[in-house]
Coordinates of C-alpha atoms in Angstrom, one line a residue:
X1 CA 178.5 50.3 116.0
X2 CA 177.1 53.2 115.3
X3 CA 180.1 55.4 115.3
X4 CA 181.9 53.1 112.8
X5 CA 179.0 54.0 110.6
X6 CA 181.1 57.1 109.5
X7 CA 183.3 55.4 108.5
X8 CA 181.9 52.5 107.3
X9 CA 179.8 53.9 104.6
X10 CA 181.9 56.7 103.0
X11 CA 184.3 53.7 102.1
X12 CA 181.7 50.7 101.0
X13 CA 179.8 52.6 99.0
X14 CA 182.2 54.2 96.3
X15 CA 183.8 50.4 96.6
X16 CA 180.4 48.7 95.4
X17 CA 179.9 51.4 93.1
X18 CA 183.7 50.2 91.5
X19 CA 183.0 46.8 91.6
X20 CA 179.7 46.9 89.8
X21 CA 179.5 45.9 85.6
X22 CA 178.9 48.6 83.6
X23 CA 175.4 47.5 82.5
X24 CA 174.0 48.0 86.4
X25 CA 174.5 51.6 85.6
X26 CA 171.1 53.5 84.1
X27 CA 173.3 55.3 81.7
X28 CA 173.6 54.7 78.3
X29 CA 177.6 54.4 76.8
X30 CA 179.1 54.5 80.6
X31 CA 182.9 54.1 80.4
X32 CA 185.2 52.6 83.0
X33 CA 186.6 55.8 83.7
X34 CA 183.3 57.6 84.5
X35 CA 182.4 54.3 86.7
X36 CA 185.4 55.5 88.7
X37 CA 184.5 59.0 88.7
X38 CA 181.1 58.3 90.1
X39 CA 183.0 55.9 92.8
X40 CA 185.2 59.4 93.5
X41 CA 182.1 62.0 93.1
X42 CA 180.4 59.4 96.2
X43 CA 183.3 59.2 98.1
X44 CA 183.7 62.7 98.0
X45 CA 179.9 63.6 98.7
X46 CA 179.9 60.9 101.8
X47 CA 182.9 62.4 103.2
X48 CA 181.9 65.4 103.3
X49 CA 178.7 64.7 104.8
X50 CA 179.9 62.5 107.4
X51 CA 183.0 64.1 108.2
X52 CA 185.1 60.7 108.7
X53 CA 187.8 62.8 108.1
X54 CA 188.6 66.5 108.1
X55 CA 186.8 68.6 104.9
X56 CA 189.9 69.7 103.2
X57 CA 191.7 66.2 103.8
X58 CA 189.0 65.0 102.1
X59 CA 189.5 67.4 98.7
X60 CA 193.1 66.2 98.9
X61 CA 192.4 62.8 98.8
X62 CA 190.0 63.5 95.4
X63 CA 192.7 65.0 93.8
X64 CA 195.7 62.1 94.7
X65 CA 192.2 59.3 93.6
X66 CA 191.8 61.2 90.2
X67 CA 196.0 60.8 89.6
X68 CA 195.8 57.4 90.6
X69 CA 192.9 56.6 88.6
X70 CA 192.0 58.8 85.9
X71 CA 195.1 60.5 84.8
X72 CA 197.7 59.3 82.1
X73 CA 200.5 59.3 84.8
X74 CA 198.4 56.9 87.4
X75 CA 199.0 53.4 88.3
X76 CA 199.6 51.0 85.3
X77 CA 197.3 48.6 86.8
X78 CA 194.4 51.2 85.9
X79 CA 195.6 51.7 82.5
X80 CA 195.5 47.9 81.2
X81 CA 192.8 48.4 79.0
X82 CA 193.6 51.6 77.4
X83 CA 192.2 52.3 74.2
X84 CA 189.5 49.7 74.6
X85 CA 186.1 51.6 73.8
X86 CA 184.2 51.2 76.8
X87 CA 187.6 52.3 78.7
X88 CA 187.2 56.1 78.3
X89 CA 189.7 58.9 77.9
X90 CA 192.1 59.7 80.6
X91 CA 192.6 63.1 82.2
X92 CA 195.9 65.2 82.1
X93 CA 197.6 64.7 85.2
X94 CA 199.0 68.4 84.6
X95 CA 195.2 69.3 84.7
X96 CA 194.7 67.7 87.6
X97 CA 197.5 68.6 89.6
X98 CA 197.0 72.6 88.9
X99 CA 193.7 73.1 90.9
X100 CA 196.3 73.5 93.5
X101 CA 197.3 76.5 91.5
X102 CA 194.0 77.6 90.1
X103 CA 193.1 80.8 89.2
X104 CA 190.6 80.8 91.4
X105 CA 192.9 79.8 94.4
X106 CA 195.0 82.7 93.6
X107 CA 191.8 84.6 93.7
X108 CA 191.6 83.5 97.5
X109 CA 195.5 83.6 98.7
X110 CA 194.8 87.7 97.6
X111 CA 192.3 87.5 99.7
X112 CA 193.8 86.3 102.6
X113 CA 197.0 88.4 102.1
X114 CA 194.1 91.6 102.2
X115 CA 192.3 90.2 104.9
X116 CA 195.7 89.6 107.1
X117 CA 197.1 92.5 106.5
X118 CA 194.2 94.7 107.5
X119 CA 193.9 92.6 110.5
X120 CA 197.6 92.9 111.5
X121 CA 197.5 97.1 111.3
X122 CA 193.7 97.4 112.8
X123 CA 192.5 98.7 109.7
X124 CA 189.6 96.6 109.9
X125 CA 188.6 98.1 113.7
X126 CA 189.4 101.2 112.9
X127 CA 187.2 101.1 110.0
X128 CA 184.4 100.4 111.9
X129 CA 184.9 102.4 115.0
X130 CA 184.5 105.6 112.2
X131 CA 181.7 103.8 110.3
X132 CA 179.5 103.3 113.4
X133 CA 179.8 106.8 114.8
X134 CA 176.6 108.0 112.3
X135 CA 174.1 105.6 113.8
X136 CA 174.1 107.1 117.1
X137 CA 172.6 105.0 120.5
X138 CA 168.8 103.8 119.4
X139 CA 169.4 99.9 119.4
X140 CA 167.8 99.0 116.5
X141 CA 170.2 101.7 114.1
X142 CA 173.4 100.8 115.9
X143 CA 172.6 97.0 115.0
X144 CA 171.7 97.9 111.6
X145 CA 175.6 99.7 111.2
X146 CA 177.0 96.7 112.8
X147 CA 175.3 94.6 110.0
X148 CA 176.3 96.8 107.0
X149 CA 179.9 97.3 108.5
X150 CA 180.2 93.4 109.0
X151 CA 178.4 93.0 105.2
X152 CA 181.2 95.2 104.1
X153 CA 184.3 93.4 106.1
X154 CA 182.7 90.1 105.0
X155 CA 183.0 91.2 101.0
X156 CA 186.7 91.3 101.5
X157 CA 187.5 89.2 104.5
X158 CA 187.0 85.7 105.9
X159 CA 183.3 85.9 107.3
X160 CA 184.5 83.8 110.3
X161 CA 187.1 85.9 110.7
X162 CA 184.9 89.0 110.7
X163 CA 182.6 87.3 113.1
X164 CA 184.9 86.6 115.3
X165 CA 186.3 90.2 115.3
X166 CA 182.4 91.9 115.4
X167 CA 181.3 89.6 118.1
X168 CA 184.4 90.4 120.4
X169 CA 183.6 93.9 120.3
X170 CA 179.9 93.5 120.7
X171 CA 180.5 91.3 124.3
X172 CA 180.9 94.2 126.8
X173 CA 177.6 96.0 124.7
X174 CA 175.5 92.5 124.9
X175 CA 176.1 92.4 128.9
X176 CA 174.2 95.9 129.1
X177 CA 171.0 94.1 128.1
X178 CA 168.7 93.1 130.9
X179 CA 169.3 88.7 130.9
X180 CA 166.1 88.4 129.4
X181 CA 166.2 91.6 126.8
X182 CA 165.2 90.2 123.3
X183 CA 168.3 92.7 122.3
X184 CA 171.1 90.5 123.3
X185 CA 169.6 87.7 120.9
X186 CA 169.3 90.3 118.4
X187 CA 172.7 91.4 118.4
X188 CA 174.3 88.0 118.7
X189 CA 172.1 87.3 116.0
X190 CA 172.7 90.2 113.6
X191 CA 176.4 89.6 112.9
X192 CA 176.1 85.7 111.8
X193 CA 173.6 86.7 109.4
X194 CA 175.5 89.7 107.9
X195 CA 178.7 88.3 107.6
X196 CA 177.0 85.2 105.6
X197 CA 174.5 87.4 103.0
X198 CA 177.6 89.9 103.1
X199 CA 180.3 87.0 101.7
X200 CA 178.3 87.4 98.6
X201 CA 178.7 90.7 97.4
X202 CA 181.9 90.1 96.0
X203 CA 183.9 87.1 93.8
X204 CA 186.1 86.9 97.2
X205 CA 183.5 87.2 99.8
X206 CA 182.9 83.2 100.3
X207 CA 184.4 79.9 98.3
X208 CA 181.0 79.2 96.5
X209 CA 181.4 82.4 94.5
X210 CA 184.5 81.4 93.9
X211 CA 183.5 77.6 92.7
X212 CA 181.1 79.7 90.2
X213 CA 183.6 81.4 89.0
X214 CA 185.4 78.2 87.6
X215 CA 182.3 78.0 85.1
X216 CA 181.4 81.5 84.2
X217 CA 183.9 81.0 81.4
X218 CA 183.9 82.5 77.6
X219 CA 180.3 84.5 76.4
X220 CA 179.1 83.8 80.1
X221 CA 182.6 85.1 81.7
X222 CA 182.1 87.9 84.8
X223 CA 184.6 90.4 85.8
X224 CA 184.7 91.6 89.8
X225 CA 182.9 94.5 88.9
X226 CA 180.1 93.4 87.2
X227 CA 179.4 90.5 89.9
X228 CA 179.6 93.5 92.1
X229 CA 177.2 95.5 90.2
X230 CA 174.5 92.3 91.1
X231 CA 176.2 91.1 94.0
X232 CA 175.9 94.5 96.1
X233 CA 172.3 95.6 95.7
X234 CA 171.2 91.9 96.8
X235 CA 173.1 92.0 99.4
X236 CA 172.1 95.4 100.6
X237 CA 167.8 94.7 99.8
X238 CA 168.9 91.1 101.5
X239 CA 170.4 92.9 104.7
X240 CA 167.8 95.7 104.9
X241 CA 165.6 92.3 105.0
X242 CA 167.6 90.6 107.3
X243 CA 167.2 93.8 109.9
X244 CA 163.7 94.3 109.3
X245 CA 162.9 90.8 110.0
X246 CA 165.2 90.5 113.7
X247 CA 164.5 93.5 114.6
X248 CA 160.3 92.3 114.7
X249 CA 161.3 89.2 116.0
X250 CA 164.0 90.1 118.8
X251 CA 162.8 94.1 119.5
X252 CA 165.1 95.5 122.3
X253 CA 163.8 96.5 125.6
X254 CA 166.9 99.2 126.2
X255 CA 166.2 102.6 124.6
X256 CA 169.7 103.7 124.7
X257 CA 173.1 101.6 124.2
X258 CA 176.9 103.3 123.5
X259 CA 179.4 101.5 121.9
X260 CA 182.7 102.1 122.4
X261 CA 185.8 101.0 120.2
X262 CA 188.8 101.9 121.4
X263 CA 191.4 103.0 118.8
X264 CA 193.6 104.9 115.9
X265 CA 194.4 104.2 112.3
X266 CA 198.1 103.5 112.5
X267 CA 200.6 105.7 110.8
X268 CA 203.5 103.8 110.4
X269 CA 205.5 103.3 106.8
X270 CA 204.3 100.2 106.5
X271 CA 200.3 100.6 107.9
X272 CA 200.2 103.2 105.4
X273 CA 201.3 100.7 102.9
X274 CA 198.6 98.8 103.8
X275 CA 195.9 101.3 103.1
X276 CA 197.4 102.3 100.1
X277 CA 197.4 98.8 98.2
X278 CA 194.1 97.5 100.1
X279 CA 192.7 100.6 98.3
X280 CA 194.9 99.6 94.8
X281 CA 193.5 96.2 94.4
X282 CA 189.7 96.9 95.5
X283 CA 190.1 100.1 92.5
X284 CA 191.5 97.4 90.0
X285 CA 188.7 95.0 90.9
X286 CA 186.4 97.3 90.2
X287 CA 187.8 98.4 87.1
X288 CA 187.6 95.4 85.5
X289 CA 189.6 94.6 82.7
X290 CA 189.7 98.0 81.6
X291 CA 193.7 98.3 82.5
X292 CA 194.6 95.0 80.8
X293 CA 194.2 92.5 84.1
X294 CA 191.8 90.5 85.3
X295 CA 190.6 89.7 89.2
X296 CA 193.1 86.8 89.4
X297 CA 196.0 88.6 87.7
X298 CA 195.3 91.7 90.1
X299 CA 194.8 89.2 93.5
X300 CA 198.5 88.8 93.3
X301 CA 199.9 91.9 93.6
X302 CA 198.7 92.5 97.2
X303 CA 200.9 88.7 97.8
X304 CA 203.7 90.6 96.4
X305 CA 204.0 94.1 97.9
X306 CA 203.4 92.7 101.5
X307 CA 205.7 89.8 100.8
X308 CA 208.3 92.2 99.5
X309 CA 207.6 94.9 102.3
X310 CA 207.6 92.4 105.4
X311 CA 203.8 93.3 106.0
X312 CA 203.0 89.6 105.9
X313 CA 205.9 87.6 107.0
X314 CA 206.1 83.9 107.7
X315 CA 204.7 83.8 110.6
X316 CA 202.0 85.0 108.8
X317 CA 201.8 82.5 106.0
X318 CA 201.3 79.8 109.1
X319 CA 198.0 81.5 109.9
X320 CA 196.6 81.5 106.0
X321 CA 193.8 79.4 105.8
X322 CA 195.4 76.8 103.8
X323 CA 192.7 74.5 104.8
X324 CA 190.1 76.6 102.3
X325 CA 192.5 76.7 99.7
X326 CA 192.8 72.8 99.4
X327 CA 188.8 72.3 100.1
X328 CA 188.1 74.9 96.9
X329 CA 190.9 72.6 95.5
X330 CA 189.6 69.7 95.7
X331 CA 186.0 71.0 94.7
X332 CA 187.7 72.1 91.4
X333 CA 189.2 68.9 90.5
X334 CA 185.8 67.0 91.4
X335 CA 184.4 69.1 88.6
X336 CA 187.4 68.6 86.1
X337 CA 186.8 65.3 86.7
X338 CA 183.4 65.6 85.9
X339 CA 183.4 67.8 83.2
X340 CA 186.5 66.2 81.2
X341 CA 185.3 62.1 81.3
X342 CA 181.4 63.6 79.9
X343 CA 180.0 62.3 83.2
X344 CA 178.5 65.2 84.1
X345 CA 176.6 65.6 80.5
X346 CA 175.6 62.0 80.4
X347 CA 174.1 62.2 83.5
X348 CA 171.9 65.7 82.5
X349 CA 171.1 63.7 79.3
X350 CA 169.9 61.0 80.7
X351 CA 167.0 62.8 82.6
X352 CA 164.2 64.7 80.5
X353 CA 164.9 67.8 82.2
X354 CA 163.3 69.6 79.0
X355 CA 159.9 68.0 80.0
X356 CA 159.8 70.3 83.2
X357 CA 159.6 73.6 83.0
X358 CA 162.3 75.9 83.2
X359 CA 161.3 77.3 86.4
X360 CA 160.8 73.9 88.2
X361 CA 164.4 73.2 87.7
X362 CA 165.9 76.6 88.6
X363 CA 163.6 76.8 92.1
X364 CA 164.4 72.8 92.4
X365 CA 167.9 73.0 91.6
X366 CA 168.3 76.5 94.1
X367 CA 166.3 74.7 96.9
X368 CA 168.6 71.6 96.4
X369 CA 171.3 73.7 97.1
X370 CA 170.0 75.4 99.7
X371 CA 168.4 72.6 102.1
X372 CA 172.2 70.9 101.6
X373 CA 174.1 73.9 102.7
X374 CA 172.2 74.1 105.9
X375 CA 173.4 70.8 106.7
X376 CA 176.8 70.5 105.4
X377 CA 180.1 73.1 104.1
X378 CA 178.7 75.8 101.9
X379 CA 181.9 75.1 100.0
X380 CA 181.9 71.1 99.6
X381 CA 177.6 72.0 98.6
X382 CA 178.8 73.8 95.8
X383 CA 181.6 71.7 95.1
X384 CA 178.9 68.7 94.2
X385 CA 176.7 70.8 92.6
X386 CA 178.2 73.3 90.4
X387 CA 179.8 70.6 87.7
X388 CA 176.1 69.1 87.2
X389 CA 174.7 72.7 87.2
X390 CA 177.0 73.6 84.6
X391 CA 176.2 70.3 82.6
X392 CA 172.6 71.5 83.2
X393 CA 172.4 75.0 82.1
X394 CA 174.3 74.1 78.8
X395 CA 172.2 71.2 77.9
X396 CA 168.7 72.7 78.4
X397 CA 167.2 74.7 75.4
X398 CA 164.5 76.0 77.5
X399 CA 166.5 77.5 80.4
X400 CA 168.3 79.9 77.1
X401 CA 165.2 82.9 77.8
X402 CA 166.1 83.1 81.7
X403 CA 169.4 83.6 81.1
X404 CA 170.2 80.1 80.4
X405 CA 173.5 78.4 82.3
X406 CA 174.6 82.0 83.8
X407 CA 171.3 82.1 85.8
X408 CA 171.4 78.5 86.9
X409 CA 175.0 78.7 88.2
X410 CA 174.6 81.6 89.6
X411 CA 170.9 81.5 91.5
X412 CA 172.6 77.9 93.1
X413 CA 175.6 80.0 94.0
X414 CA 173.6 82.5 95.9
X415 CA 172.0 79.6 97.4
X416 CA 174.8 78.1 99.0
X417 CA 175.1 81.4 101.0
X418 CA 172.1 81.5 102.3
X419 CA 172.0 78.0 104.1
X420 CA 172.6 79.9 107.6
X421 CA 169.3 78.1 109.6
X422 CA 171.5 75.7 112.0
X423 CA 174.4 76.5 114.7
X424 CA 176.3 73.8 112.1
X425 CA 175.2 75.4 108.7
X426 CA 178.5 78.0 109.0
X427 CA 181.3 78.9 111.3
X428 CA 179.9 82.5 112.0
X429 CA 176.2 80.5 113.2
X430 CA 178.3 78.3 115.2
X431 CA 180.6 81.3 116.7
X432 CA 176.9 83.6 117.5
X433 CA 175.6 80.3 118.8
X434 CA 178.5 79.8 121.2
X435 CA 178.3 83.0 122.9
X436 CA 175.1 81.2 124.7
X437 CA 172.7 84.6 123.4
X438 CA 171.2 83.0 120.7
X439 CA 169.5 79.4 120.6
X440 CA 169.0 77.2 117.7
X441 CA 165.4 77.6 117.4
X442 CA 165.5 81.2 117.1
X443 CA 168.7 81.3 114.5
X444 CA 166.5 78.7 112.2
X445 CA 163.3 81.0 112.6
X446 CA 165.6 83.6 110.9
X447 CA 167.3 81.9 108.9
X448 CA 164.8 80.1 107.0
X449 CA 163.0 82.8 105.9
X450 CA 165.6 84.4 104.9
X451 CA 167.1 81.3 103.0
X452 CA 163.8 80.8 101.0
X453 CA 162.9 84.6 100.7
X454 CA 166.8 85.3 99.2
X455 CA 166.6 82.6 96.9
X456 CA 163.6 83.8 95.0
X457 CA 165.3 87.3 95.0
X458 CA 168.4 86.2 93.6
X459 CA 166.2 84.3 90.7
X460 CA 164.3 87.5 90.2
X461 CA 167.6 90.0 90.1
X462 CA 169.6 87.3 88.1
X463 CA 166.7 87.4 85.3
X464 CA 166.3 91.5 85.7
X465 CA 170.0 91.8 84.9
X466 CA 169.8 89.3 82.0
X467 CA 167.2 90.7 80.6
X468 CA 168.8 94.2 80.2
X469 CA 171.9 92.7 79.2
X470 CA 174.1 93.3 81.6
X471 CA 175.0 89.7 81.7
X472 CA 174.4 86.5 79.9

């Protein structure tokens, strides 16, 4: 029985919840069409939790829900009382049907085009073969370049994907550690860790940033170089943490350790082609919209020079991570959704957030968000979250001196980084955790200190920088 329960509930519960009259509902002037939306926001949250079905299947089946139910273009059995008050406006189906092609998701296919290519022409090994060289053989500064070269990779690339590349190369250095050396949980340790506070440091580094994104919009809009300018220096104080904190907990016994990474940066037409436009796009990130583009506008011209070129071919495409591409999807039509019906404001409205103070709801809101991430997709956490955070910020006159909705959206979005305490909170934990070097007691001991310790730095850096004016 128990294993039906999976299923089970994701299903009854969003079906009781549409079967319901409008008057059980604690909200004041609900409409049919936000009933349904809650029905959807559930199904979505239970899905994702319980994992009856695949993550991203689960985005896809928001998105066909909200053109069935909520758009003009769904199923004329939905639309019989159209124009009735307590119906409710219907959404665009165009609106719906281009999260597929959001910004945002452009954003990401960039990405991956970066990300692929450098992997294809070891530009990403290479890279860190030169990059380690300065910290010489003491255990402790080798681990510490291994975390800033994965914190770099992970800015730019998948972080599983740079785990998996960083933790391949560290196997035959782990092995020199004696089999009960504190080192080898240390260095199994150290990459995980990186590669999640790393994903951060950059619009691109990890799909919650990306979420954010969607609702940093108008007077509270942020280019890739200014989420850089904040996103960098916490994840460099975060990482210099991060080392500080494993390397008292899991000290090495060995004095001495050489790594070796074997290899040369390829000088082939088209590696060269690589470097030059991996180089081009980071420059017109960083530039802003100084040139005349924005991040999303810039994302596609890696697509089109290796498309045109033959770097990425279509074998390649196969191995893009389409799977991300719909789950971000999915998370941005939940917050259409949201956002376009006035659920999301009703809700906020209904609860006297303005009777707390403003701190208790940024710390409860970023703790929320953090507990939730350790226990379920950093992604699908910030897909449920970010809508009502958005709804939040706006709405609450008291949150305006800390920076108001800019500071809410984006201490929650650093938040659903940093839940990394369980072998199931990310792919990177669960990759560290299946090399058998690192147990699940000692990854939580790390990372719940660092969880709670990064969240009340990000609220402090996101006020600094709002306070000078460099956003909000």
């Amino acid at each position: 029985m128990q294993k039906y329960l999976k299923y089970i509930i994701p299903i009854s519960i969003p079906l009781i919840v549409l079967l319901l009259p409008l008057s059980a509902f604690p909200f004041d002037g609900l409409t049919i069409i936000q009933q349904r939306v809650i029905a959807i926001f559930l199904l979505a949250a239970l899905c994702w939790v319980f994992e009856p079905i695949p993550i991203y299947a689960t985005s896809v089946v928001i998105i066909v829900l909200e053109l069935l139910l909520v758009s003009n273009k769904g199923l004329y059995l939905f639309r019989l009382n159209e124009g009735q008050p307590h119906f409710g406006e219907l959404l665009s189906y165009n609106e719906i049907m281009a999260t597929f092609a959001s910004p945002i998701i452009m954003l990401f296919l960039g990405g991956f085009f970066l990300a692929m290519a450098a992997t294809k022409y070891r530009l990403d090994v290479n890279l860190a073969r030169v990059l380690l060289k300065p910290f010489g053989s003491d255990p402790k500064f080798v681990m510490l370049g291994l975390m800033l070269i994965t914190g770099i990779f992970s800015m730019f690339m998948s972080n599983t994907a740079t785990t998996a590349m960083m933790l391949s190369i560290l196997t035959p250095v782990i092995a020199v550690f004696g089999p009960k050396d504190p080192g080898r949980i240390a260095f199994a340790l150290c990459i995980p860790v990186a590669a999640n506070i790393g994903g951060i440091g950059t619009p691109i580094g990890t799909p919650p940033n990306a979420i954010a994104l969607k609702y940093l919009v108008g007077d509270n809009y942020i280019s890739f170089g200014e989420w850089m300018a904040f996103g960098v220096p916490f994840v460099v104080v975060m990482m210099a943490l991060a080392w500080m904190l494993i390397n008292f907990l899991y000290s090495a016994d060995q004095k001495k350790i050489e790594l070796s990474i074997k290899g040369k940066f390829l000088k082939t037409p088209k590696a060269i082609m690589v470097y030059i436009t991996f180089t081009l796009t980071i420059v017109l990130w960083l530039m802003g919209s100084s040139h005349g583009m924005n991040s999303y506008t810039v994302a596609l011209i890696p697509v089109a020079i290796f498309s045109l070129t033959g770097i990425i071919n279509k074998e390649d495409l196969k191995k893009i991570s389409w799977d991300v591409l719909w789950l971000v999807s999915g998370g941005i039509a939940l917050g259409l959704a949201l956002d376009k019906t006035g659920l999301a404001r009703l809700v906020v409205h209904s609860i006297p957030f303005d009777a707390f103070s403003p701190y208790a709801v940024l710390f409860g809101a970023a703790f929320l968000c953090l507990v939730m991430a350790n226990f379920m997709s950093h992604t699908a956490t910030a897909n449920l979250l970010m809508p009502i955070m958005a709804a939040l910020g706006t709405s609450m006159a008291s949150l305006t001196p800390l920076g108001g909705e800019i500071t809410l959206i984006l201490v929650v979005t650093f938040a659903a980084s940093l839940g990394m305490s369980l072998p199931i909170s990310t792919p990177p934990n669960a990759l560290a955790h299946a090399t058998g070097h690192v147990q699940s007691n000692q990854m939580a001991k790390v990372g719940v200190i660092l969880g709670v310790v990064g969240v009340l730095l990000s609220f402090v850096l996101v006020w600094l920088l709002h306070a000078v004016g460099h956003i909000g």
